[in-house]
Amino acid sequence: MKRQLNPLTLLFLLGMYLFTLFSADSWSSIGWYLVVLIVFGTVQRLHIQSVLKRIVPILMYLPVMIILYCAVSLVVSSDPFLTIIVQAIGGVARIVFIVSTMSVFLELVPSFVLIDAARTIWYRFGLKWRRAEDLFQLLDLVLRFFPMVTAEVKALMRLEKSLSFVPSHSRRDRIRKLAKQLPTLIVNCLHRAGQIGVAMEGRGYGTVLPRSVATPVEFTQRDGIVAIVMSTLLIGRLFIG
């Protein structure tokens, strides 16, 4: 299996893409950014369904954003209505690009892999800062506890279904039911967190700095070349082009 770029390199490319996107001043330039995004997703063989699943909930709010932007602009601005519409569509197009690019990045790089990549570089430099180690650990635990809460909710729903309880089709009723079950879920998660804390202390967490990485994500020569080339192109665009 061909190894992809380091997640930190992909994050750097993402930042460059979004930075240059906001400097695009024409629809033709924005079109080229769309082409780049589609080609990149095709090369990485991303499933369009998984990306759309992340984008669609946000796209539903875009018409509301356009209406609010136009209403506020008509009140505080003297620009013609057609100009306001074009500005609103341009702003929404950039938001769609931001959401789409972030969705592609999250599909390519799981959160825990990104943390492992940052910890690998931290470990290779031999930096000994306890607060940074605690921050890495906190992020890792948070990313593990969110799926845990989701699994607890799904388990409760399966339990009700197995007991032949009739589920409510009202979203309001479902929210109320989850709100009543939320304290129990929080207590269970806190109990598990306490167990994890005791296990971490028993294994000597914090006594050795920096901590090693179980699955290191190395920054290779190819990552360095890509970062240098893209940085050179960005500098050329800003100061020469």
PDB file of C-alpha atoms in Angstrom:
ATOM      1  CA  MET A   1       0.000   0.000   0.000  1.00  0.00           C
ATOM      2  CA  LYS A   2       1.408   3.381  -1.010  1.00  0.00           C
ATOM      3  CA  ARG A   3       2.063   5.608   1.980  1.00  0.00           C
ATOM      4  CA  GLN A   4       0.440   9.017   1.834  1.00  0.00           C
ATOM      5  CA  LEU A   5       2.025  12.233   3.025  1.00  0.00           C
ATOM      6  CA  ASN A   6       2.523  12.959   6.696  1.00  0.00           C
ATOM      7  CA  PRO A   7      -0.695  14.344   8.260  1.00  0.00           C
ATOM      8  CA  LEU A   8       1.179  17.509   9.268  1.00  0.00           C
ATOM      9  CA  THR A   9       2.215  18.004   5.639  1.00  0.00           C
ATOM     10  CA  LEU A  10      -1.396  17.565   4.543  1.00  0.00           C
ATOM     11  CA  LEU A  11      -2.450  20.054   7.234  1.00  0.00           C
ATOM     12  CA  PHE A  12       0.133  22.524   5.898  1.00  0.00           C
ATOM     13  CA  LEU A  13      -1.201  22.065   2.352  1.00  0.00           C
ATOM     14  CA  LEU A  14      -4.722  22.560   3.664  1.00  0.00           C
ATOM     15  CA  GLY A  15      -3.724  25.853   5.285  1.00  0.00           C
ATOM     16  CA  MET A  16      -2.057  27.040   2.080  1.00  0.00           C
ATOM     17  CA  TYR A  17      -5.080  26.070   0.017  1.00  0.00           C
ATOM     18  CA  LEU A  18      -7.476  27.994   2.252  1.00  0.00           C
ATOM     19  CA  PHE A  19      -5.131  30.988   2.525  1.00  0.00           C
ATOM     20  CA  THR A  20      -4.788  31.351  -1.235  1.00  0.00           C
ATOM     21  CA  LEU A  21      -8.502  30.660  -1.702  1.00  0.00           C
ATOM     22  CA  PHE A  22      -9.409  33.879   0.089  1.00  0.00           C
ATOM     23  CA  SER A  23      -7.105  35.799  -2.230  1.00  0.00           C
ATOM     24  CA  ALA A  24      -8.993  34.583  -5.320  1.00  0.00           C
ATOM     25  CA  ASP A  25     -10.668  37.621  -6.872  1.00  0.00           C
ATOM     26  CA  SER A  26     -12.558  36.078  -9.802  1.00  0.00           C
ATOM     27  CA  TRP A  27     -14.935  33.226 -10.521  1.00  0.00           C
ATOM     28  CA  SER A  28     -12.411  31.675 -12.894  1.00  0.00           C
ATOM     29  CA  SER A  29      -9.858  31.504 -10.065  1.00  0.00           C
ATOM     30  CA  ILE A  30     -12.430  29.904  -7.760  1.00  0.00           C
ATOM     31  CA  GLY A  31     -13.185  27.415 -10.529  1.00  0.00           C
ATOM     32  CA  TRP A  32      -9.541  26.361 -10.593  1.00  0.00           C
ATOM     33  CA  TYR A  33      -9.667  25.738  -6.851  1.00  0.00           C
ATOM     34  CA  LEU A  34     -12.664  23.477  -7.452  1.00  0.00           C
ATOM     35  CA  VAL A  35     -10.718  21.571 -10.115  1.00  0.00           C
ATOM     36  CA  VAL A  36      -7.766  21.134  -7.737  1.00  0.00           C
ATOM     37  CA  LEU A  37     -10.055  19.825  -4.987  1.00  0.00           C
ATOM     38  CA  ILE A  38     -11.785  17.344  -7.312  1.00  0.00           C
ATOM     39  CA  VAL A  39      -8.496  16.088  -8.777  1.00  0.00           C
ATOM     40  CA  PHE A  40      -6.967  15.682  -5.318  1.00  0.00           C
ATOM     41  CA  GLY A  41     -10.001  13.751  -4.067  1.00  0.00           C
ATOM     42  CA  THR A  42      -9.914  11.536  -7.165  1.00  0.00           C
ATOM     43  CA  VAL A  43      -6.208  10.780  -6.768  1.00  0.00           C
ATOM     44  CA  GLN A  44      -6.739   9.898  -3.101  1.00  0.00           C
ATOM     45  CA  ARG A  45      -9.731   7.711  -4.076  1.00  0.00           C
ATOM     46  CA  LEU A  46     -12.094   9.293  -1.603  1.00  0.00           C
ATOM     47  CA  HIS A  47     -15.694   8.128  -1.396  1.00  0.00           C
ATOM     48  CA  ILE A  48     -17.895  11.042  -2.372  1.00  0.00           C
ATOM     49  CA  GLN A  49     -20.714   9.751  -0.141  1.00  0.00           C
ATOM     50  CA  SER A  50     -18.618  10.018   3.007  1.00  0.00           C
ATOM     51  CA  VAL A  51     -17.557  13.566   2.114  1.00  0.00           C
ATOM     52  CA  LEU A  52     -21.117  14.644   1.291  1.00  0.00           C
ATOM     53  CA  LYS A  53     -22.322  13.232   4.608  1.00  0.00           C
ATOM     54  CA  ARG A  54     -20.146  15.810   6.342  1.00  0.00           C
ATOM     55  CA  ILE A  55     -21.055  18.678   4.022  1.00  0.00           C
ATOM     56  CA  VAL A  56     -24.834  18.350   3.578  1.00  0.00           C
ATOM     57  CA  PRO A  57     -25.856  19.401   7.149  1.00  0.00           C
ATOM     58  CA  ILE A  58     -23.932  22.661   6.722  1.00  0.00           C
ATOM     59  CA  LEU A  59     -25.201  23.288   3.186  1.00  0.00           C
ATOM     60  CA  MET A  60     -28.752  23.338   4.541  1.00  0.00           C
ATOM     61  CA  TYR A  61     -27.969  26.597   6.389  1.00  0.00           C
ATOM     62  CA  LEU A  62     -26.414  28.395   3.412  1.00  0.00           C
ATOM     63  CA  PRO A  63     -29.709  29.851   2.026  1.00  0.00           C
ATOM     64  CA  VAL A  64     -30.378  31.340   5.460  1.00  0.00           C
ATOM     65  CA  MET A  65     -26.897  32.858   5.491  1.00  0.00           C
ATOM     66  CA  ILE A  66     -27.444  34.377   2.033  1.00  0.00           C
ATOM     67  CA  ILE A  67     -30.770  35.912   3.096  1.00  0.00           C
ATOM     68  CA  LEU A  68     -29.293  37.369   6.298  1.00  0.00           C
ATOM     69  CA  TYR A  69     -26.259  38.743   4.451  1.00  0.00           C
ATOM     70  CA  CYS A  70     -28.427  40.404   1.805  1.00  0.00           C
ATOM     71  CA  ALA A  71     -30.807  41.849   4.410  1.00  0.00           C
ATOM     72  CA  VAL A  72     -28.000  43.349   6.493  1.00  0.00           C
ATOM     73  CA  SER A  73     -26.152  44.637   3.414  1.00  0.00           C
ATOM     74  CA  LEU A  74     -29.273  46.364   2.094  1.00  0.00           C
ATOM     75  CA  VAL A  75     -29.594  48.198   5.412  1.00  0.00           C
ATOM     76  CA  VAL A  76     -25.968  49.241   6.012  1.00  0.00           C
ATOM     77  CA  SER A  77     -24.582  49.364   2.448  1.00  0.00           C
ATOM     78  CA  SER A  78     -25.312  51.563  -0.554  1.00  0.00           C
ATOM     79  CA  ASP A  79     -24.200  48.942  -3.099  1.00  0.00           C
ATOM     80  CA  PRO A  80     -26.686  47.861  -5.787  1.00  0.00           C
ATOM     81  CA  PHE A  81     -28.757  44.783  -5.020  1.00  0.00           C
ATOM     82  CA  LEU A  82     -27.103  42.766  -7.802  1.00  0.00           C
ATOM     83  CA  THR A  83     -23.650  43.518  -6.358  1.00  0.00           C
ATOM     84  CA  ILE A  84     -24.793  42.378  -2.917  1.00  0.00           C
ATOM     85  CA  ILE A  85     -26.113  39.132  -4.393  1.00  0.00           C
ATOM     86  CA  VAL A  86     -22.814  38.468  -6.180  1.00  0.00           C
ATOM     87  CA  GLN A  87     -20.851  39.183  -2.984  1.00  0.00           C
ATOM     88  CA  ALA A  88     -23.120  36.870  -0.991  1.00  0.00           C
ATOM     89  CA  ILE A  89     -22.752  34.029  -3.491  1.00  0.00           C
ATOM     90  CA  GLY A  90     -18.969  34.522  -3.547  1.00  0.00           C
ATOM     91  CA  GLY A  91     -18.798  34.356   0.246  1.00  0.00           C
ATOM     92  CA  VAL A  92     -20.977  31.256   0.348  1.00  0.00           C
ATOM     93  CA  ALA A  93     -18.829  29.623  -2.349  1.00  0.00           C
ATOM     94  CA  ARG A  94     -15.743  30.141  -0.186  1.00  0.00           C
ATOM     95  CA  ILE A  95     -17.538  28.668   2.831  1.00  0.00           C
ATOM     96  CA  VAL A  96     -18.463  25.610   0.755  1.00  0.00           C
ATOM     97  CA  PHE A  97     -14.807  25.251  -0.264  1.00  0.00           C
ATOM     98  CA  ILE A  98     -13.673  25.510   3.367  1.00  0.00           C
ATOM     99  CA  VAL A  99     -16.159  22.886   4.543  1.00  0.00           C
ATOM    100  CA  SER A 100     -15.398  20.597   1.589  1.00  0.00           C
ATOM    101  CA  THR A 101     -11.633  20.870   2.077  1.00  0.00           C
ATOM    102  CA  MET A 102     -11.911  20.164   5.798  1.00  0.00           C
ATOM    103  CA  SER A 103     -14.153  17.181   5.052  1.00  0.00           C
ATOM    104  CA  VAL A 104     -11.609  15.795   2.586  1.00  0.00           C
ATOM    105  CA  PHE A 105      -8.834  16.288   5.142  1.00  0.00           C
ATOM    106  CA  LEU A 106     -10.808  14.536   7.903  1.00  0.00           C
ATOM    107  CA  GLU A 107     -11.551  11.641   5.569  1.00  0.00           C
ATOM    108  CA  LEU A 108      -7.868  11.280   4.748  1.00  0.00           C
ATOM    109  CA  VAL A 109      -6.465  11.779   8.238  1.00  0.00           C
ATOM    110  CA  PRO A 110      -8.131  10.376  11.361  1.00  0.00           C
ATOM    111  CA  SER A 111      -7.742  12.665  14.358  1.00  0.00           C
ATOM    112  CA  PHE A 112      -5.666  10.214  16.377  1.00  0.00           C
ATOM    113  CA  VAL A 113      -3.195   9.840  13.470  1.00  0.00           C
ATOM    114  CA  LEU A 114      -2.725  13.621  13.371  1.00  0.00           C
ATOM    115  CA  ILE A 115      -1.984  13.630  17.104  1.00  0.00           C
ATOM    116  CA  ASP A 116       0.473  10.748  16.689  1.00  0.00           C
ATOM    117  CA  ALA A 117       2.238  12.686  13.918  1.00  0.00           C
ATOM    118  CA  ALA A 118       2.626  15.745  16.151  1.00  0.00           C
ATOM    119  CA  ARG A 119       3.785  13.585  19.071  1.00  0.00           C
ATOM    120  CA  THR A 120       6.313  11.815  16.846  1.00  0.00           C
ATOM    121  CA  ILE A 121       8.007  15.104  15.941  1.00  0.00           C
ATOM    122  CA  TRP A 122       7.831  16.181  19.589  1.00  0.00           C
ATOM    123  CA  TYR A 123       9.504  12.935  20.626  1.00  0.00           C
ATOM    124  CA  ARG A 124      12.173  13.109  17.910  1.00  0.00           C
ATOM    125  CA  PHE A 125      13.239  16.562  19.144  1.00  0.00           C
ATOM    126  CA  GLY A 126      13.386  15.238  22.706  1.00  0.00           C
ATOM    127  CA  LEU A 127      11.411  18.145  24.127  1.00  0.00           C
ATOM    128  CA  LYS A 128      10.554  17.807  27.817  1.00  0.00           C
ATOM    129  CA  TRP A 129       7.539  19.933  28.612  1.00  0.00           C
ATOM    130  CA  ARG A 130       4.923  18.349  30.848  1.00  0.00           C
ATOM    131  CA  ARG A 131       2.116  20.698  29.842  1.00  0.00           C
ATOM    132  CA  ALA A 132       2.517  19.797  26.176  1.00  0.00           C
ATOM    133  CA  GLU A 133       2.478  16.092  27.079  1.00  0.00           C
ATOM    134  CA  ASP A 134      -0.696  16.644  29.108  1.00  0.00           C
ATOM    135  CA  LEU A 135      -2.255  18.499  26.170  1.00  0.00           C
ATOM    136  CA  PHE A 136      -1.497  15.620  23.789  1.00  0.00           C
ATOM    137  CA  GLN A 137      -2.976  13.181  26.303  1.00  0.00           C
ATOM    138  CA  LEU A 138      -6.058  15.342  26.811  1.00  0.00           C
ATOM    139  CA  LEU A 139      -6.730  15.542  23.081  1.00  0.00           C
ATOM    140  CA  ASP A 140      -6.283  11.793  22.744  1.00  0.00           C
ATOM    141  CA  LEU A 141      -8.726  11.072  25.583  1.00  0.00           C
ATOM    142  CA  VAL A 142     -11.306  13.550  24.266  1.00  0.00           C
ATOM    143  CA  LEU A 143     -11.213  11.951  20.819  1.00  0.00           C
ATOM    144  CA  ARG A 144     -11.757   8.554  22.443  1.00  0.00           C
ATOM    145  CA  PHE A 145     -14.583   9.636  24.756  1.00  0.00           C
ATOM    146  CA  PHE A 146     -16.804  11.146  22.079  1.00  0.00           C
ATOM    147  CA  PRO A 147     -17.177   7.796  20.250  1.00  0.00           C
ATOM    148  CA  MET A 148     -17.694   6.189  23.647  1.00  0.00           C
ATOM    149  CA  VAL A 149     -20.687   8.436  24.397  1.00  0.00           C
ATOM    150  CA  THR A 150     -22.077   7.759  20.920  1.00  0.00           C
ATOM    151  CA  ALA A 151     -21.737   4.017  21.500  1.00  0.00           C
ATOM    152  CA  GLU A 152     -23.566   4.354  24.834  1.00  0.00           C
ATOM    153  CA  VAL A 153     -26.473   6.190  23.173  1.00  0.00           C
ATOM    154  CA  LYS A 154     -26.731   3.571  20.421  1.00  0.00           C
ATOM    155  CA  ALA A 155     -26.653   0.801  23.028  1.00  0.00           C
ATOM    156  CA  LEU A 156     -29.567   2.398  24.883  1.00  0.00           C
ATOM    157  CA  MET A 157     -31.533   2.718  21.651  1.00  0.00           C
ATOM    158  CA  ARG A 158     -30.894  -0.943  20.820  1.00  0.00           C
ATOM    159  CA  LEU A 159     -31.963  -1.915  24.340  1.00  0.00           C
ATOM    160  CA  GLU A 160     -35.272  -0.055  24.000  1.00  0.00           C
ATOM    161  CA  LYS A 161     -35.847  -1.665  20.625  1.00  0.00           C
ATOM    162  CA  SER A 162     -35.149  -5.141  22.029  1.00  0.00           C
ATOM    163  CA  LEU A 163     -37.682  -4.489  24.826  1.00  0.00           C
ATOM    164  CA  SER A 164     -40.283  -3.603  22.160  1.00  0.00           C
ATOM    165  CA  PHE A 165     -40.587   0.022  23.219  1.00  0.00           C
ATOM    166  CA  VAL A 166     -42.191   2.080  20.472  1.00  0.00           C
ATOM    167  CA  PRO A 167     -39.716   4.796  19.442  1.00  0.00           C
ATOM    168  CA  SER A 168     -41.084   8.291  19.053  1.00  0.00           C
ATOM    169  CA  HIS A 169     -40.894   9.878  15.619  1.00  0.00           C
ATOM    170  CA  SER A 170     -40.854  13.370  17.106  1.00  0.00           C
ATOM    171  CA  ARG A 171     -37.413  14.940  17.237  1.00  0.00           C
ATOM    172  CA  ARG A 172     -38.455  16.923  20.305  1.00  0.00           C
ATOM    173  CA  ASP A 173     -39.407  13.743  22.178  1.00  0.00           C
ATOM    174  CA  ARG A 174     -36.151  12.067  21.228  1.00  0.00           C
ATOM    175  CA  ILE A 175     -34.170  15.063  22.496  1.00  0.00           C
ATOM    176  CA  ARG A 176     -36.091  14.990  25.774  1.00  0.00           C
ATOM    177  CA  LYS A 177     -35.397  11.286  26.194  1.00  0.00           C
ATOM    178  CA  LEU A 178     -31.702  11.762  25.526  1.00  0.00           C
ATOM    179  CA  ALA A 179     -31.633  14.686  27.966  1.00  0.00           C
ATOM    180  CA  LYS A 180     -33.029  12.437  30.700  1.00  0.00           C
ATOM    181  CA  GLN A 181     -30.439   9.765  29.927  1.00  0.00           C
ATOM    182  CA  LEU A 182     -27.551  12.222  29.645  1.00  0.00           C
ATOM    183  CA  PRO A 183     -26.687  12.350  33.391  1.00  0.00           C
ATOM    184  CA  THR A 184     -26.336   8.552  33.475  1.00  0.00           C
ATOM    185  CA  LEU A 185     -24.131   8.613  30.400  1.00  0.00           C
ATOM    186  CA  ILE A 186     -21.929  11.317  31.910  1.00  0.00           C
ATOM    187  CA  VAL A 187     -21.577   9.398  35.184  1.00  0.00           C
ATOM    188  CA  ASN A 188     -20.585   6.229  33.298  1.00  0.00           C
ATOM    189  CA  CYS A 189     -18.004   8.126  31.255  1.00  0.00           C
ATOM    190  CA  LEU A 190     -16.596   9.826  34.365  1.00  0.00           C
ATOM    191  CA  HIS A 191     -16.326   6.437  36.035  1.00  0.00           C
ATOM    192  CA  ARG A 192     -14.385   5.100  33.071  1.00  0.00           C
ATOM    193  CA  ALA A 193     -12.231   8.232  33.080  1.00  0.00           C
ATOM    194  CA  GLY A 194     -11.401   7.601  36.721  1.00  0.00           C
ATOM    195  CA  GLN A 195     -10.397   4.045  35.930  1.00  0.00           C
ATOM    196  CA  ILE A 196      -8.185   5.260  33.081  1.00  0.00           C
ATOM    197  CA  GLY A 197      -6.588   7.830  35.391  1.00  0.00           C
ATOM    198  CA  VAL A 198      -5.764   5.187  37.999  1.00  0.00           C
ATOM    199  CA  ALA A 199      -4.302   2.927  35.295  1.00  0.00           C
ATOM    200  CA  MET A 200      -2.187   5.793  33.935  1.00  0.00           C
ATOM    201  CA  GLU A 201      -0.801   6.591  37.386  1.00  0.00           C
ATOM    202  CA  GLY A 202      -0.067   2.920  37.989  1.00  0.00           C
ATOM    203  CA  ARG A 203       1.918   2.775  34.751  1.00  0.00           C
ATOM    204  CA  GLY A 204       3.982   5.824  35.681  1.00  0.00           C
ATOM    205  CA  TYR A 205       2.445   8.482  33.464  1.00  0.00           C
ATOM    206  CA  GLY A 206       4.506  11.668  33.504  1.00  0.00           C
ATOM    207  CA  THR A 207       7.626  10.172  35.075  1.00  0.00           C
ATOM    208  CA  VAL A 208       9.436   9.902  31.729  1.00  0.00           C
ATOM    209  CA  LEU A 209       9.475  12.857  29.323  1.00  0.00           C
ATOM    210  CA  PRO A 210       9.009  12.898  26.432  1.00  0.00           C
ATOM    211  CA  ARG A 211       6.793   9.840  26.169  1.00  0.00           C
ATOM    212  CA  SER A 212       7.402   7.488  23.270  1.00  0.00           C
ATOM    213  CA  VAL A 213       4.815   6.944  20.540  1.00  0.00           C
ATOM    214  CA  ALA A 214       3.325   3.491  20.051  1.00  0.00           C
ATOM    215  CA  THR A 215       2.652   4.051  16.342  1.00  0.00           C
ATOM    216  CA  PRO A 216       5.053   6.790  15.158  1.00  0.00           C
ATOM    217  CA  VAL A 217       4.202   8.736  12.016  1.00  0.00           C
ATOM    218  CA  GLU A 218       7.497   9.780  10.491  1.00  0.00           C
ATOM    219  CA  PHE A 219       8.176  13.012   8.605  1.00  0.00           C
ATOM    220  CA  THR A 220       9.979  11.730   5.511  1.00  0.00           C
ATOM    221  CA  GLN A 221      12.137  13.373   2.873  1.00  0.00           C
ATOM    222  CA  ARG A 222       9.182  13.488   0.512  1.00  0.00           C
ATOM    223  CA  ASP A 223       7.217  15.504   3.074  1.00  0.00           C
ATOM    224  CA  GLY A 224      10.083  17.961   3.349  1.00  0.00           C
ATOM    225  CA  ILE A 225      10.327  18.359  -0.435  1.00  0.00           C
ATOM    226  CA  VAL A 226       6.589  18.952  -0.755  1.00  0.00           C
ATOM    227  CA  ALA A 227       6.622  21.510   2.075  1.00  0.00           C
ATOM    228  CA  ILE A 228       9.599  23.392   0.573  1.00  0.00           C
ATOM    229  CA  VAL A 229       8.165  23.425  -2.955  1.00  0.00           C
ATOM    230  CA  MET A 230       4.732  24.610  -1.821  1.00  0.00           C
ATOM    231  CA  SER A 231       6.254  27.253   0.469  1.00  0.00           C
ATOM    232  CA  THR A 232       8.341  28.535  -2.463  1.00  0.00           C
ATOM    233  CA  LEU A 233       5.256  28.729  -4.676  1.00  0.00           C
ATOM    234  CA  LEU A 234       3.333  30.593  -1.969  1.00  0.00           C
ATOM    235  CA  ILE A 235       6.140  33.111  -1.447  1.00  0.00           C
ATOM    236  CA  GLY A 236       6.380  33.605  -5.185  1.00  0.00           C
ATOM    237  CA  ARG A 237       2.647  34.227  -5.410  1.00  0.00           C
ATOM    238  CA  LEU A 238       2.670  36.746  -2.570  1.00  0.00           C
ATOM    239  CA  PHE A 239       5.802  38.749  -3.374  1.00  0.00           C
ATOM    240  CA  ILE A 240       6.391  38.193  -7.086  1.00  0.00           C
ATOM    241  CA  GLY A 241       3.028  37.432  -8.685  1.00  0.00           C
TER     242      GLY A 241
END
